[in-house]
Short mmCIF file of C-alpha atoms in Angstrom, two decimals:
data_model
loop_
_atom_site.label_atom_id
_atom_site.label_comp_id
_atom_site.label_asym_id
_atom_site.label_seq_id
_atom_site.Cartn_x
_atom_site.Cartn_y
_atom_site.Cartn_z
CA ASP U 1 0.00 0.00 0.00
CA GLN U 2 3.01 2.29 0.08
CA TYR U 3 3.19 2.82 -3.68
CA ARG U 4 0.80 3.81 -6.42
CA HIS U 5 1.64 2.84 -10.01
CA ILE U 6 0.25 5.03 -12.80
CA VAL U 7 0.36 3.98 -16.47
CA ILE U 8 0.05 6.98 -18.79
CA VAL U 9 -0.34 6.48 -22.56
CA HIS U 10 0.97 9.60 -24.28
CA ALA U 11 0.52 8.71 -27.97
CA CYS U 12 -0.94 5.98 -30.15
CA HIS U 13 2.34 5.64 -32.06
CA GLU U 14 6.07 5.37 -31.52
CA VAL U 15 7.87 8.55 -30.48
CA ALA U 16 11.52 9.57 -30.74
CA GLU U 17 12.04 10.55 -27.10
CA ILE U 18 10.26 11.07 -23.78
CA SER U 19 12.39 13.64 -22.00
CA THR U 20 11.28 15.93 -19.18
CA ILE U 21 8.66 14.74 -16.69
CA TRP U 22 6.65 17.08 -14.47
CA VAL U 23 4.79 15.94 -11.35
CA GLY U 24 2.50 18.81 -10.57
CA ASP U 25 4.67 21.89 -11.09
CA GLU U 26 7.88 20.04 -10.21
CA ASN U 27 10.35 19.23 -12.98
CA LEU U 28 11.89 15.89 -12.03
CA GLY U 29 15.07 16.73 -13.91
CA THR U 30 17.55 14.00 -14.80
CA LEU U 31 16.54 10.51 -13.69
CA ASP U 32 19.04 7.79 -12.79
CA ALA U 33 19.53 4.57 -14.76
CA ASN U 34 16.58 2.96 -12.98
CA GLY U 35 14.27 5.92 -13.62
CA ASN U 36 14.43 7.24 -10.05
CA CYS U 37 14.18 10.94 -9.28
CA THR U 38 17.35 11.74 -7.32
CA THR U 39 17.12 15.50 -6.79
CA GLY U 40 14.60 18.10 -5.77
CA LYS U 41 11.33 17.86 -3.95
CA TYR U 42 10.50 14.28 -4.99
CA ALA U 43 13.96 12.71 -4.66
CA ASN U 44 13.63 8.97 -3.95
CA GLN U 45 9.83 9.26 -3.99
CA VAL U 46 9.05 9.12 -7.72
CA ARG U 47 10.22 6.61 -10.33
CA VAL U 48 9.54 6.78 -14.07
CA LYS U 49 9.85 4.00 -16.64
CA LYS U 50 9.66 5.22 -20.23
CA HIS U 51 8.42 3.25 -23.26
CA LEU U 52 8.75 4.79 -26.73
CA GLY U 53 6.19 2.51 -28.41
CA THR U 54 8.53 0.39 -30.51
CA SER U 55 7.22 -2.71 -32.26
CA ASP U 56 9.37 -5.05 -30.15
CA ASP U 57 8.92 -3.42 -26.74
CA PRO U 58 8.43 -6.01 -23.96
CA ALA U 59 5.90 -5.53 -21.17
CA ASP U 60 7.08 -3.27 -18.36
CA ALA U 61 9.22 -5.41 -16.06
CA SER U 62 8.61 -3.28 -12.98
CA LEU U 63 4.84 -3.70 -13.25
CA ILE U 64 5.16 -7.46 -13.77
CA SER U 65 7.35 -7.69 -10.67
CA GLU U 66 5.51 -5.29 -8.38
CA CYS U 67 1.90 -5.64 -9.60
CA PRO U 68 1.64 -9.30 -10.74
CA ASP U 69 -2.11 -9.43 -10.12
CA TYR U 70 -2.67 -6.57 -12.57
CA TRP U 71 0.16 -6.72 -15.11
CA THR U 72 1.65 -9.65 -16.98
CA ALA U 73 4.06 -10.33 -19.85
CA ASP U 74 1.05 -10.17 -22.17
CA HIS U 75 0.47 -6.46 -21.41
CA LEU U 76 2.78 -5.25 -24.17
CA LEU U 77 1.28 -1.91 -25.26
CA ARG U 78 3.43 -2.13 -28.38
CA GLY U 79 2.92 0.79 -30.71
CA PHE U 80 1.92 3.06 -27.82
CA ALA U 81 4.27 5.56 -26.21
CA TYR U 82 3.73 5.44 -22.45
CA THR U 83 5.31 5.95 -19.05
CA VAL U 84 4.91 4.03 -15.81
CA VAL U 85 5.13 6.41 -12.86
CA ARG U 86 5.46 5.05 -9.34
CA ILE U 87 4.83 7.48 -6.48
CA ASP U 88 5.46 6.99 -2.77
CA LEU U 89 2.21 7.61 -0.93
CA ASN U 90 4.18 8.55 2.19
CA GLN U 91 4.96 11.83 0.42
CA GLN U 92 2.65 14.41 1.98
CA ASP U 93 1.82 16.02 -1.38
CA PHE U 94 0.39 12.70 -2.64
CA GLN U 95 -1.88 12.00 0.32
CA SER U 96 -4.58 14.38 -0.87
CA GLY U 97 -4.88 12.75 -4.30
CA LEU U 98 -2.96 11.86 -7.42
CA PRO U 99 -0.85 14.64 -8.92
CA GLN U 100 -1.07 15.82 -12.52
CA ILE U 101 1.77 14.30 -14.53
CA ASN U 102 3.02 15.77 -17.82
CA ALA U 103 5.79 14.82 -20.22
CA LEU U 104 7.80 16.68 -22.83
CA ILE U 105 7.92 14.40 -25.85
CA LYS U 106 9.96 14.47 -29.03
CA GLY U 107 7.15 13.13 -31.14
CA LYS U 108 6.50 10.81 -34.00
CA LYS U 109 9.04 9.79 -36.60
CA LEU U 110 7.88 11.08 -39.99
CA TYR U 111 8.32 9.86 -43.53
CA ASP U 112 10.20 12.34 -45.70
CA LEU U 113 9.18 12.14 -49.37
CA ARG U 114 12.41 13.87 -50.37
CA THR U 115 14.76 11.27 -48.94
CA GLY U 116 12.62 8.18 -48.33
CA VAL U 117 13.84 8.22 -44.71
CA THR U 118 11.58 7.98 -41.66
CA ALA U 119 12.94 10.02 -38.75
CA TRP U 120 11.88 12.63 -36.23
CA SER U 121 11.22 16.03 -37.80
CA GLU U 122 9.54 19.31 -36.92
CA ASN U 123 8.86 20.16 -40.57
CA PRO U 124 5.19 21.23 -40.90
CA ALA U 125 4.77 19.75 -44.39
CA LEU U 126 5.92 16.33 -43.18
CA CYS U 127 3.62 16.58 -40.16
CA ILE U 128 0.66 17.32 -42.44
CA TYR U 129 1.59 14.45 -44.77
CA ASP U 130 1.63 12.09 -41.79
CA TYR U 131 -1.68 13.38 -40.44
CA LEU U 132 -3.40 13.00 -43.79
CA THR U 133 -2.21 9.42 -44.32
CA GLN U 134 -2.65 7.97 -40.81
CA ASP U 135 -5.76 6.38 -39.31
CA TYR U 136 -5.75 8.85 -36.41
CA GLY U 137 -5.84 11.65 -39.01
CA ARG U 138 -7.63 11.53 -42.35
CA GLY U 139 -6.55 8.01 -43.34
CA GLN U 140 -5.89 8.91 -46.97
CA PRO U 141 -3.87 6.65 -49.32
CA ALA U 142 -0.58 8.25 -50.32
CA ALA U 143 -1.80 8.12 -53.94
CA ASN U 144 -4.46 10.72 -53.03
CA LEU U 145 -1.79 13.26 -52.10
CA VAL U 146 0.00 15.42 -54.68
CA ALA U 147 3.55 14.50 -53.69
CA GLN U 148 5.27 17.46 -55.38
CA SER U 149 3.24 19.97 -53.38
CA PHE U 150 4.46 18.35 -50.13
CA ILE U 151 8.06 18.29 -51.36
CA ASP U 152 7.91 21.97 -52.35
CA ALA U 153 6.33 22.94 -49.01
CA ALA U 154 8.84 20.87 -47.02
CA ASN U 155 11.73 22.58 -48.80
CA ALA U 156 10.20 26.00 -48.15
CA CYS U 157 9.76 25.25 -44.45
CA ASP U 158 13.42 24.16 -44.16
CA GLU U 159 14.77 27.37 -45.69
CA SER U 160 17.04 29.26 -43.29
CA ILE U 161 15.98 32.72 -42.07
CA ASN U 162 16.90 34.87 -39.06
CA VAL U 163 15.28 32.49 -36.53
CA GLY U 164 16.64 29.30 -38.06
CA LYS U 165 14.33 27.21 -40.20
CA ARG U 166 11.53 29.27 -41.73
CA TYR U 167 8.69 27.23 -40.21
CA THR U 168 8.52 24.49 -37.60
CA CYS U 169 5.65 22.46 -36.17
CA ASN U 170 5.68 21.63 -32.45
CA GLY U 171 2.55 20.63 -30.55
CA SER U 172 0.04 17.90 -29.94
CA PHE U 173 -3.63 17.14 -30.50
CA LYS U 174 -6.18 14.62 -29.31
CA THR U 175 -7.74 12.16 -31.71
CA ASP U 176 -11.27 13.26 -30.79
CA GLN U 177 -10.65 16.79 -32.08
CA ASP U 178 -12.31 17.95 -35.30
CA PRO U 179 -9.95 16.80 -38.11
CA LYS U 180 -10.51 20.00 -40.07
CA ASN U 181 -9.51 22.14 -37.10
CA VAL U 182 -6.40 20.03 -36.54
CA LEU U 183 -5.45 20.29 -40.20
CA ASP U 184 -5.99 24.06 -40.21
CA SER U 185 -3.84 24.45 -37.09
CA LEU U 186 -1.05 22.37 -38.60
CA SER U 187 -1.21 24.48 -41.78
CA ASP U 188 -1.09 27.69 -39.73
CA SER U 189 2.34 26.69 -38.42
CA MET U 190 3.71 27.21 -41.95
CA CYS U 191 1.39 30.17 -42.62
CA GLY U 192 -0.12 28.10 -45.41
CA PHE U 193 -3.14 26.01 -46.26
CA THR U 194 -4.25 22.59 -47.39
CA THR U 195 -6.61 22.11 -50.31
CA GLN U 196 -8.38 19.16 -51.88
CA SER U 197 -9.01 19.14 -55.60
CA GLY U 198 -7.63 16.42 -57.83
CA GLY U 199 -5.82 15.21 -54.70
CA TRP U 200 -4.59 16.78 -51.47
CA ASN U 201 -2.24 19.74 -51.97
CA ILE U 202 -0.44 21.92 -49.44
CA HIS U 203 1.10 25.37 -49.83
CA ALA U 204 3.58 27.01 -47.45
CA GLY U 205 3.54 30.75 -46.83
CA VAL U 206 6.37 31.70 -49.18
CA TYR U 207 6.70 33.57 -52.46
CA SER U 208 6.36 31.39 -55.54
CA GLU U 209 7.52 32.21 -59.04
CA PRO U 210 4.88 32.67 -61.79
CA VAL U 211 3.96 29.32 -63.30
CA MET U 212 1.84 30.26 -66.31
CA SER U 213 1.06 33.16 -68.64
CA LEU U 214 -2.56 33.87 -69.56
CA THR U 215 -3.79 36.38 -72.11
CA GLU U 216 -7.20 37.62 -73.25
CA ASP U 217 -7.31 34.71 -75.72
CA ASP U 218 -7.62 32.32 -72.75
CA LEU U 219 -10.71 34.01 -71.27
CA VAL U 220 -14.21 32.62 -71.68
CA GLY U 221 -15.93 35.40 -69.73
CA GLY U 222 -15.42 38.65 -67.88
CA ILE U 223 -13.00 39.22 -65.00
CA SER U 224 -14.12 40.40 -61.55
CA ILE U 225 -11.66 41.55 -58.91
CA ALA U 226 -12.21 41.98 -55.16
CA THR U 227 -9.43 44.09 -53.68
CA GLY U 228 -8.34 43.55 -50.09
CA ALA U 229 -10.48 42.86 -47.06
CA SER U 230 -13.95 44.29 -46.52
CA ILE U 231 -14.39 47.12 -44.03
CA ALA U 232 -15.94 44.73 -41.51
CA ASP U 233 -12.93 42.38 -41.75
CA LEU U 234 -10.25 45.06 -41.81
CA PHE U 235 -7.33 44.68 -39.38
CA ASN U 236 -3.81 46.03 -39.10
CA SER U 237 -2.55 44.25 -35.99
CA VAL U 238 -2.51 40.68 -34.69
CA ASN U 239 -2.40 39.14 -31.26
CA GLY U 240 -2.81 35.57 -30.11
CA GLN U 241 -1.26 32.71 -28.17
CA PHE U 242 1.40 30.08 -28.73
CA ILE U 243 3.15 27.19 -26.99
CA ASN U 244 5.89 28.89 -24.96
CA PRO U 245 8.92 26.71 -24.08
CA ASP U 246 10.21 29.47 -21.79
CA LYS U 247 7.05 29.15 -19.66
CA GLY U 248 7.02 25.39 -19.22
CA TYR U 249 5.37 24.77 -22.62
CA VAL U 250 2.08 26.32 -21.54
CA VAL U 251 -0.06 28.48 -23.80
CA THR U 252 0.85 32.17 -23.42
CA ASP U 253 0.43 35.39 -25.40
CA TYR U 254 3.01 36.14 -28.06
CA THR U 255 4.17 39.70 -28.66
CA PRO U 256 1.43 41.47 -30.66
CA TYR U 257 2.30 42.45 -34.22
CA ARG U 258 1.41 45.96 -35.39
CA ASN U 259 1.81 47.30 -38.92
CA SER U 260 2.50 51.01 -38.49
CA THR U 261 1.77 51.86 -42.13
CA PHE U 262 -1.69 50.31 -42.05
CA ILE U 263 -2.41 51.76 -38.59
CA ALA U 264 -1.63 55.25 -39.89
CA SER U 265 -3.91 54.64 -42.88
CA ASP U 266 -6.77 53.33 -40.73
CA GLY U 267 -6.37 55.92 -37.97
CA GLU U 268 -6.40 53.31 -35.19
CA GLU U 269 -5.19 49.86 -34.21
CA LEU U 270 -7.57 47.15 -35.45
CA TYR U 271 -6.78 43.72 -34.02
CA THR U 272 -7.58 40.19 -35.04
CA ASP U 273 -6.79 37.09 -33.00
CA PHE U 274 -4.57 34.43 -34.57
CA THR U 275 -3.61 31.66 -32.16
CA LEU U 276 -0.79 29.35 -33.27
CA HIS U 277 -1.24 25.94 -31.63
CA PHE U 278 1.83 24.37 -33.26
CA THR U 279 4.37 27.20 -33.08
CA ASN U 280 6.75 27.49 -30.11
CA SER U 281 8.80 30.54 -31.07
CA ASN U 282 7.71 34.10 -30.35
CA GLN U 283 9.72 35.39 -33.33
CA ARG U 284 8.11 32.89 -35.72
CA CYS U 285 4.71 34.00 -34.43
CA GLN U 286 5.69 37.56 -35.30
CA ASN U 287 6.74 36.52 -38.81
CA ILE U 288 3.50 34.61 -39.39
CA ALA U 289 1.39 37.48 -38.01
CA ARG U 290 3.13 39.91 -40.38
CA ILE U 291 2.29 37.71 -43.37
CA VAL U 292 -1.31 37.35 -42.18
CA VAL U 293 -1.74 41.14 -42.06
CA GLU U 294 -0.08 41.79 -45.42
CA ARG U 295 -1.93 38.93 -47.08
CA ALA U 296 -5.28 40.28 -45.86
CA ARG U 297 -4.51 43.87 -46.89
CA GLN U 298 -2.76 43.32 -50.19
CA GLY U 299 -4.27 40.13 -51.55
CA LEU U 300 -6.60 40.06 -54.51
CA VAL U 301 -9.44 37.63 -55.11
CA ILE U 302 -9.89 37.29 -58.86
CA ASP U 303 -12.67 35.46 -60.64
CA MET U 304 -11.23 34.76 -64.05
CA PRO U 305 -13.11 32.16 -66.15
CA CYS U 306 -10.61 30.55 -68.53
CA ASN U 307 -10.46 27.80 -71.08
CA LEU U 308 -8.84 24.42 -70.35
CA LYS U 309 -5.36 25.88 -70.54
CA ALA U 310 -5.86 27.04 -66.95
CA TRP U 311 -6.98 23.60 -65.72
CA PRO U 312 -3.57 22.77 -64.13
CA LEU U 313 -4.01 25.83 -61.89
CA GLN U 314 -7.06 24.43 -60.07
CA ASP U 315 -6.88 24.94 -56.33
CA ARG U 316 -3.48 26.64 -56.48
CA LYS U 317 -4.46 29.50 -54.20
CA SER U 318 -0.93 30.88 -54.05
CA THR U 319 -0.36 30.75 -57.80
CA ARG U 320 1.11 33.76 -59.53
CA LEU U 321 0.31 34.35 -63.19
CA ASN U 322 1.87 36.52 -65.84
CA SER U 323 -0.85 38.07 -67.99
CA SER U 324 -0.40 40.46 -70.87
CA HIS U 325 -1.47 43.35 -68.63
CA THR U 326 -0.49 42.69 -65.04
CA ASP U 327 0.83 40.16 -62.54
CA ILE U 328 -2.13 38.43 -60.94
CA SER U 329 -1.59 36.85 -57.51
CA ARG U 330 -3.63 34.66 -55.16
CA MET U 331 -5.72 32.94 -57.82
CA PRO U 332 -8.89 31.45 -56.30
CA SER U 333 -9.93 27.88 -56.93
CA SER U 334 -12.71 29.14 -59.20
CA ALA U 335 -10.20 30.48 -61.71
#
């Protein structure tokens, strides 16, 4: 009766690493070879056994030995990342109930279409590819995904800028969440979007070179252009929240972004909220917020009915076109 054993399943797949463990607000720090906490408040009172979810992982030996009536060699939990936490109930903090236990996890190993290698990565495009093809996501066959769009987006995310890689994806979700919301949040981490037309495509928030020239000869109707955001949707500043590693990986406010040029034009600060569930860098949040503002203020929505020459452009919402008169950006899927 001295000990309580807690089995916590963190993920329904293998993970690369289970690192920091928190019991309540206490960081257990470095554990010894047997998983025992040796320093701090819970020294010699908490033990953690980590299982990464590998396909050949045996059942937890400590549970078999110490809880034989509840755990046997048949309790494998293979394919599930989990920890076994043993707490000493003589610890005063544990006598009023079980503590909340959290783990910092270096998540799933991802397949990289560019190399054919499966390894841990924080590349948003690879995260989206995994989510779309796995049963806990959208469960799509790989053949339903436009591979080149994922390769292009992955390369864009890996480009080096002032904060390191341009975009990274760090976070978690529960399998009972709305798949569309999860997919949108993953796409937000690369300031991009995911579309479905003739297959799943993704687009990272980067400049792309013009891919096609259209002239008046390609039109089958008139052109209509909507410039910028409507008055009701106008904004020049962005605030929101992100996963903050400097605050114990809890959700906190990132530094608001303000566009001084647009504020001067509008005569006041007009905010919109843009929370980034899979971004853990304040500077990256600032970069994404800047793009969100400029995209909303400078983007054009163009309805341009064309002949079949334009068919390859379907659903390329970031496509740039060279026409005989002007450079047309942000082509809608109706083009």
